[in-house]
Amino acid sequence: MSTFMSYYILKAVASFDKEKAMKMIETLKNIDTKYFVISHSCLDYRVFNDGRNSSNWEKSELRKWLNGEFYESTFSEAEKSRILLTTVSNGKEKATKDNIFLLNEEEFFMLDVKNMRAGLTKYARARYSEAIYQPYKEPHGFWWLREYNKDKGGYDLTHVCANGTLNGFARSDSSHPDGIRPAMWVKK
């Protein structure tokens, strides 16, 4: 595991020690010059998009936050130089260019079965409890994918259930918070 990846998690999840943080990245692909990585746990709980066009990744508030505030406040200039701007496929929607993104269904199935369930950082657990107005006691959380549910005709967003399965009925309310597992391509 590269120092960069463990540092990314240390910065995003300040409450973990270095050894534990290095276990917080799931490497989906390891190609000659780059890694495709996702956080092992949900780092935050946020809405996908507050309002209409709920399934549109390109116009979502979540995409704007991940590639804006999250990206700018989490990474140094040296780290940003190693994060690759990636053309992201969005199903029937227009492809986007993102530094940080969520998985789609195809990428979701690249995960080891044991990593389809996502733990919650202390911060994510507190954000969920704050948004829902009740303590979250489960060890694993729901989390967003960036694509609509293909079985529903493209209007409802797909998310992953706490048990690690894709939600069969999807979520039509994009203003409901779900877990965030940032993904990116990183130069070796």
PDB file of C-alpha atoms in Angstrom:
ATOM      1  CA  MET A   1       0.000   0.000   0.000  1.00  0.00           C
ATOM      2  CA  SER A   2       1.416   3.373  -0.943  1.00  0.00           C
ATOM      3  CA  THR A   3       2.099   6.089   1.602  1.00  0.00           C
ATOM      4  CA  PHE A   4      -0.209   8.345  -0.391  1.00  0.00           C
ATOM      5  CA  MET A   5      -3.221   6.088   0.057  1.00  0.00           C
ATOM      6  CA  SER A   6      -2.704   5.601   3.783  1.00  0.00           C
ATOM      7  CA  TYR A   7      -2.183   9.344   4.176  1.00  0.00           C
ATOM      8  CA  TYR A   8      -5.423  10.034   2.317  1.00  0.00           C
ATOM      9  CA  ILE A   9      -7.325   7.972   4.826  1.00  0.00           C
ATOM     10  CA  LEU A  10      -5.437   9.429   7.787  1.00  0.00           C
ATOM     11  CA  LYS A  11      -6.477  12.907   6.698  1.00  0.00           C
ATOM     12  CA  ALA A  12     -10.078  11.929   5.997  1.00  0.00           C
ATOM     13  CA  VAL A  13     -10.465   9.864   9.165  1.00  0.00           C
ATOM     14  CA  ALA A  14      -8.358  11.564  11.814  1.00  0.00           C
ATOM     15  CA  SER A  15      -9.470   9.255  14.619  1.00  0.00           C
ATOM     16  CA  PHE A  16      -7.683   6.184  13.194  1.00  0.00           C
ATOM     17  CA  ASP A  17      -4.055   5.264  13.798  1.00  0.00           C
ATOM     18  CA  LYS A  18      -1.754   4.629  10.812  1.00  0.00           C
ATOM     19  CA  GLU A  19      -1.931   0.818  10.963  1.00  0.00           C
ATOM     20  CA  LYS A  20      -5.704   0.853  11.049  1.00  0.00           C
ATOM     21  CA  ALA A  21      -5.862   3.551   8.348  1.00  0.00           C
ATOM     22  CA  MET A  22      -3.849   1.406   5.944  1.00  0.00           C
ATOM     23  CA  LYS A  23      -6.633  -1.164   6.183  1.00  0.00           C
ATOM     24  CA  MET A  24      -9.145   1.510   5.229  1.00  0.00           C
ATOM     25  CA  ILE A  25      -8.512   1.434   1.459  1.00  0.00           C
ATOM     26  CA  GLU A  26      -9.836  -1.189  -0.926  1.00  0.00           C
ATOM     27  CA  THR A  27      -7.750  -1.472  -4.096  1.00  0.00           C
ATOM     28  CA  LEU A  28     -10.081  -2.391  -6.944  1.00  0.00           C
ATOM     29  CA  LYS A  29      -7.468  -2.442  -9.693  1.00  0.00           C
ATOM     30  CA  ASN A  30      -3.687  -2.348  -9.697  1.00  0.00           C
ATOM     31  CA  ILE A  31      -2.400  -1.429 -13.142  1.00  0.00           C
ATOM     32  CA  ASP A  32       1.251  -0.760 -14.028  1.00  0.00           C
ATOM     33  CA  THR A  33       1.165   2.971 -13.338  1.00  0.00           C
ATOM     34  CA  LYS A  34      -1.946   3.481 -11.203  1.00  0.00           C
ATOM     35  CA  TYR A  35      -4.341   2.181  -8.555  1.00  0.00           C
ATOM     36  CA  PHE A  36      -8.140   2.370  -8.531  1.00  0.00           C
ATOM     37  CA  VAL A  37      -9.108   2.792  -4.866  1.00  0.00           C
ATOM     38  CA  ILE A  38     -12.189   3.325  -2.706  1.00  0.00           C
ATOM     39  CA  SER A  39     -12.458   4.101   0.990  1.00  0.00           C
ATOM     40  CA  HIS A  40     -13.190   0.976   2.994  1.00  0.00           C
ATOM     41  CA  SER A  41     -15.725   2.784   5.197  1.00  0.00           C
ATOM     42  CA  CYS A  42     -18.311   5.483   4.687  1.00  0.00           C
ATOM     43  CA  LEU A  43     -16.476   8.724   5.459  1.00  0.00           C
ATOM     44  CA  ASP A  44     -19.585  10.895   5.595  1.00  0.00           C
ATOM     45  CA  TYR A  45     -23.382  10.796   5.241  1.00  0.00           C
ATOM     46  CA  ARG A  46     -24.765  13.234   2.651  1.00  0.00           C
ATOM     47  CA  VAL A  47     -27.669  13.772   0.302  1.00  0.00           C
ATOM     48  CA  PHE A  48     -27.050  12.968  -3.364  1.00  0.00           C
ATOM     49  CA  ASN A  49     -29.029  15.884  -4.690  1.00  0.00           C
ATOM     50  CA  ASP A  50     -31.609  18.002  -2.933  1.00  0.00           C
ATOM     51  CA  GLY A  51     -34.364  18.390  -5.492  1.00  0.00           C
ATOM     52  CA  ARG A  52     -35.260  17.295  -9.012  1.00  0.00           C
ATOM     53  CA  ASN A  53     -32.987  15.326 -11.403  1.00  0.00           C
ATOM     54  CA  SER A  54     -32.248  13.038  -8.485  1.00  0.00           C
ATOM     55  CA  SER A  55     -30.373  10.459 -10.542  1.00  0.00           C
ATOM     56  CA  ASN A  56     -28.180  12.881 -12.478  1.00  0.00           C
ATOM     57  CA  TRP A  57     -24.573  12.490 -11.284  1.00  0.00           C
ATOM     58  CA  GLU A  58     -23.305  15.301 -13.508  1.00  0.00           C
ATOM     59  CA  LYS A  59     -25.554  17.901 -11.837  1.00  0.00           C
ATOM     60  CA  SER A  60     -25.612  16.441  -8.325  1.00  0.00           C
ATOM     61  CA  GLU A  61     -24.655  18.346  -5.215  1.00  0.00           C
ATOM     62  CA  LEU A  62     -22.680  15.315  -4.068  1.00  0.00           C
ATOM     63  CA  ARG A  63     -20.428  15.372  -7.152  1.00  0.00           C
ATOM     64  CA  LYS A  64     -19.874  19.097  -6.675  1.00  0.00           C
ATOM     65  CA  TRP A  65     -18.943  18.555  -3.003  1.00  0.00           C
ATOM     66  CA  LEU A  66     -16.594  15.596  -3.663  1.00  0.00           C
ATOM     67  CA  ASN A  67     -14.677  17.413  -6.417  1.00  0.00           C
ATOM     68  CA  GLY A  68     -14.805  20.778  -4.651  1.00  0.00           C
ATOM     69  CA  GLU A  69     -14.754  21.118  -0.869  1.00  0.00           C
ATOM     70  CA  PHE A  70     -13.781  17.503  -0.093  1.00  0.00           C
ATOM     71  CA  TYR A  71     -10.999  17.390  -2.712  1.00  0.00           C
ATOM     72  CA  GLU A  72      -9.636  20.831  -1.832  1.00  0.00           C
ATOM     73  CA  SER A  73      -9.687  20.396   1.952  1.00  0.00           C
ATOM     74  CA  THR A  74      -8.497  16.773   2.104  1.00  0.00           C
ATOM     75  CA  PHE A  75      -5.471  16.748  -0.206  1.00  0.00           C
ATOM     76  CA  SER A  76      -2.269  18.765  -0.488  1.00  0.00           C
ATOM     77  CA  GLU A  77      -1.113  20.068  -3.881  1.00  0.00           C
ATOM     78  CA  ALA A  78       1.422  17.199  -4.088  1.00  0.00           C
ATOM     79  CA  GLU A  79      -1.335  14.653  -3.408  1.00  0.00           C
ATOM     80  CA  LYS A  80      -3.677  16.289  -5.917  1.00  0.00           C
ATOM     81  CA  SER A  81      -0.963  15.900  -8.562  1.00  0.00           C
ATOM     82  CA  ARG A  82      -1.198  12.119  -8.067  1.00  0.00           C
ATOM     83  CA  ILE A  83      -5.001  11.915  -8.287  1.00  0.00           C
ATOM     84  CA  LEU A  84      -5.949  11.338 -11.903  1.00  0.00           C
ATOM     85  CA  LEU A  85      -8.759  13.220 -13.610  1.00  0.00           C
ATOM     86  CA  THR A  86     -10.947  10.346 -14.789  1.00  0.00           C
ATOM     87  CA  THR A  87     -13.657  10.101 -17.428  1.00  0.00           C
ATOM     88  CA  VAL A  88     -16.502   8.539 -15.490  1.00  0.00           C
ATOM     89  CA  SER A  89     -19.229   6.541 -17.247  1.00  0.00           C
ATOM     90  CA  ASN A  90     -22.710   7.365 -15.998  1.00  0.00           C
ATOM     91  CA  GLY A  91     -24.966   4.879 -17.760  1.00  0.00           C
ATOM     92  CA  LYS A  92     -27.365   6.672 -20.077  1.00  0.00           C
ATOM     93  CA  GLU A  93     -26.260  10.057 -18.739  1.00  0.00           C
ATOM     94  CA  LYS A  94     -23.384  12.128 -20.092  1.00  0.00           C
ATOM     95  CA  ALA A  95     -19.886  10.970 -19.010  1.00  0.00           C
ATOM     96  CA  THR A  96     -18.136  13.312 -16.583  1.00  0.00           C
ATOM     97  CA  LYS A  97     -14.517  14.095 -15.725  1.00  0.00           C
ATOM     98  CA  ASP A  98     -13.921  13.712 -12.002  1.00  0.00           C
ATOM     99  CA  ASN A  99     -11.024  13.460  -9.597  1.00  0.00           C
ATOM    100  CA  ILE A 100     -13.211  11.901  -6.901  1.00  0.00           C
ATOM    101  CA  PHE A 101     -16.361   9.909  -7.637  1.00  0.00           C
ATOM    102  CA  LEU A 102     -18.682   7.189  -6.390  1.00  0.00           C
ATOM    103  CA  LEU A 103     -18.756   3.676  -7.815  1.00  0.00           C
ATOM    104  CA  ASN A 104     -21.272   2.582 -10.415  1.00  0.00           C
ATOM    105  CA  GLU A 105     -22.806  -0.928 -10.432  1.00  0.00           C
ATOM    106  CA  GLU A 106     -20.069  -2.438 -12.587  1.00  0.00           C
ATOM    107  CA  GLU A 107     -17.346  -1.079 -10.299  1.00  0.00           C
ATOM    108  CA  PHE A 108     -19.313  -2.187  -7.223  1.00  0.00           C
ATOM    109  CA  PHE A 109     -19.036  -5.804  -8.380  1.00  0.00           C
ATOM    110  CA  MET A 110     -15.233  -5.438  -8.491  1.00  0.00           C
ATOM    111  CA  LEU A 111     -15.246  -5.326  -4.668  1.00  0.00           C
ATOM    112  CA  ASP A 112     -14.460  -8.419  -2.642  1.00  0.00           C
ATOM    113  CA  VAL A 113     -17.723  -9.731  -1.213  1.00  0.00           C
ATOM    114  CA  LYS A 114     -16.499  -8.977   2.303  1.00  0.00           C
ATOM    115  CA  ASN A 115     -15.964  -5.317   1.339  1.00  0.00           C
ATOM    116  CA  MET A 116     -19.403  -4.734  -0.161  1.00  0.00           C
ATOM    117  CA  ARG A 117     -20.565  -3.897   3.353  1.00  0.00           C
ATOM    118  CA  ALA A 118     -19.193  -0.585   4.557  1.00  0.00           C
ATOM    119  CA  GLY A 119     -18.347   0.345   8.096  1.00  0.00           C
ATOM    120  CA  LEU A 120     -18.948   3.858   9.336  1.00  0.00           C
ATOM    121  CA  THR A 121     -16.321   6.222  10.638  1.00  0.00           C
ATOM    122  CA  LYS A 122     -17.197   8.002  13.877  1.00  0.00           C
ATOM    123  CA  TYR A 123     -17.782  11.127  11.833  1.00  0.00           C
ATOM    124  CA  ALA A 124     -20.147   9.369   9.388  1.00  0.00           C
ATOM    125  CA  ARG A 125     -22.064   7.769  12.257  1.00  0.00           C
ATOM    126  CA  ALA A 126     -22.506  11.175  13.920  1.00  0.00           C
ATOM    127  CA  ARG A 127     -23.569  12.805  10.629  1.00  0.00           C
ATOM    128  CA  TYR A 128     -26.150  10.076  10.048  1.00  0.00           C
ATOM    129  CA  SER A 129     -27.547  10.433  13.566  1.00  0.00           C
ATOM    130  CA  GLU A 130     -27.684  14.212  13.138  1.00  0.00           C
ATOM    131  CA  ALA A 131     -29.516  13.964   9.790  1.00  0.00           C
ATOM    132  CA  ILE A 132     -31.987  11.272  10.854  1.00  0.00           C
ATOM    133  CA  TYR A 133     -32.373  12.520  14.457  1.00  0.00           C
ATOM    134  CA  GLN A 134     -31.694   9.153  16.030  1.00  0.00           C
ATOM    135  CA  PRO A 135     -28.537   7.298  17.015  1.00  0.00           C
ATOM    136  CA  TYR A 136     -27.207   4.904  14.385  1.00  0.00           C
ATOM    137  CA  LYS A 137     -26.257   1.681  16.131  1.00  0.00           C
ATOM    138  CA  GLU A 138     -25.546  -0.672  13.204  1.00  0.00           C
ATOM    139  CA  PRO A 139     -21.883  -1.497  12.425  1.00  0.00           C
ATOM    140  CA  HIS A 140     -22.447  -1.053   8.668  1.00  0.00           C
ATOM    141  CA  GLY A 141     -24.239   1.613   6.683  1.00  0.00           C
ATOM    142  CA  PHE A 142     -26.109   2.246   3.460  1.00  0.00           C
ATOM    143  CA  TRP A 143     -24.046   3.994   0.777  1.00  0.00           C
ATOM    144  CA  TRP A 144     -24.612   5.715  -2.566  1.00  0.00           C
ATOM    145  CA  LEU A 145     -23.621   4.588  -6.037  1.00  0.00           C
ATOM    146  CA  ARG A 146     -23.495   7.268  -8.745  1.00  0.00           C
ATOM    147  CA  GLU A 147     -25.908   5.596 -11.180  1.00  0.00           C
ATOM    148  CA  TYR A 148     -29.636   5.212 -11.384  1.00  0.00           C
ATOM    149  CA  ASN A 149     -31.242   1.830 -10.873  1.00  0.00           C
ATOM    150  CA  LYS A 150     -31.321   0.152 -14.296  1.00  0.00           C
ATOM    151  CA  ASP A 151     -34.297  -1.997 -13.278  1.00  0.00           C
ATOM    152  CA  LYS A 152     -36.400   1.093 -12.532  1.00  0.00           C
ATOM    153  CA  GLY A 153     -35.977   2.773 -15.916  1.00  0.00           C
ATOM    154  CA  GLY A 154     -33.370   5.283 -14.848  1.00  0.00           C
ATOM    155  CA  TYR A 155     -35.180   7.482 -12.337  1.00  0.00           C
ATOM    156  CA  ASP A 156     -34.183   6.146  -8.938  1.00  0.00           C
ATOM    157  CA  LEU A 157     -30.676   6.065  -7.547  1.00  0.00           C
ATOM    158  CA  THR A 158     -29.015   2.819  -6.603  1.00  0.00           C
ATOM    159  CA  HIS A 159     -27.532   2.462  -3.175  1.00  0.00           C
ATOM    160  CA  VAL A 160     -25.939  -0.384  -1.288  1.00  0.00           C
ATOM    161  CA  CYS A 161     -27.728  -1.760   1.767  1.00  0.00           C
ATOM    162  CA  ALA A 162     -26.057  -2.212   5.135  1.00  0.00           C
ATOM    163  CA  ASN A 163     -25.801  -5.963   4.404  1.00  0.00           C
ATOM    164  CA  GLY A 164     -23.734  -5.250   1.241  1.00  0.00           C
ATOM    165  CA  THR A 165     -26.395  -5.970  -1.374  1.00  0.00           C
ATOM    166  CA  LEU A 166     -27.663  -3.590  -4.038  1.00  0.00           C
ATOM    167  CA  ASN A 167     -30.991  -2.096  -3.147  1.00  0.00           C
ATOM    168  CA  GLY A 168     -33.539  -3.709  -5.465  1.00  0.00           C
ATOM    169  CA  PHE A 169     -36.014  -0.846  -5.295  1.00  0.00           C
ATOM    170  CA  ALA A 170     -33.450   1.983  -5.238  1.00  0.00           C
ATOM    171  CA  ARG A 171     -34.016   5.325  -3.595  1.00  0.00           C
ATOM    172  CA  SER A 172     -36.214   7.878  -5.341  1.00  0.00           C
ATOM    173  CA  ASP A 173     -35.541  10.492  -2.665  1.00  0.00           C
ATOM    174  CA  SER A 174     -32.069  11.830  -3.373  1.00  0.00           C
ATOM    175  CA  SER A 175     -32.445  14.305  -0.503  1.00  0.00           C
ATOM    176  CA  HIS A 176     -32.178  11.445   2.009  1.00  0.00           C
ATOM    177  CA  PRO A 177     -28.581  11.054   3.268  1.00  0.00           C
ATOM    178  CA  ASP A 178     -26.619   7.887   2.561  1.00  0.00           C
ATOM    179  CA  GLY A 179     -22.997   6.939   3.161  1.00  0.00           C
ATOM    180  CA  ILE A 180     -20.156   8.280   1.005  1.00  0.00           C
ATOM    181  CA  ARG A 181     -17.289   6.003  -0.082  1.00  0.00           C
ATOM    182  CA  PRO A 182     -15.044   8.183  -2.277  1.00  0.00           C
ATOM    183  CA  ALA A 183     -13.245   6.451  -5.133  1.00  0.00           C
ATOM    184  CA  MET A 184     -10.401   7.633  -7.384  1.00  0.00           C
ATOM    185  CA  TRP A 185      -7.553   6.634  -9.651  1.00  0.00           C
ATOM    186  CA  VAL A 186      -4.130   7.379  -8.132  1.00  0.00           C
ATOM    187  CA  LYS A 187      -0.699   7.380  -9.795  1.00  0.00           C
ATOM    188  CA  LYS A 188       1.760   4.932  -8.232  1.00  0.00           C
TER     189      LYS A 188
END
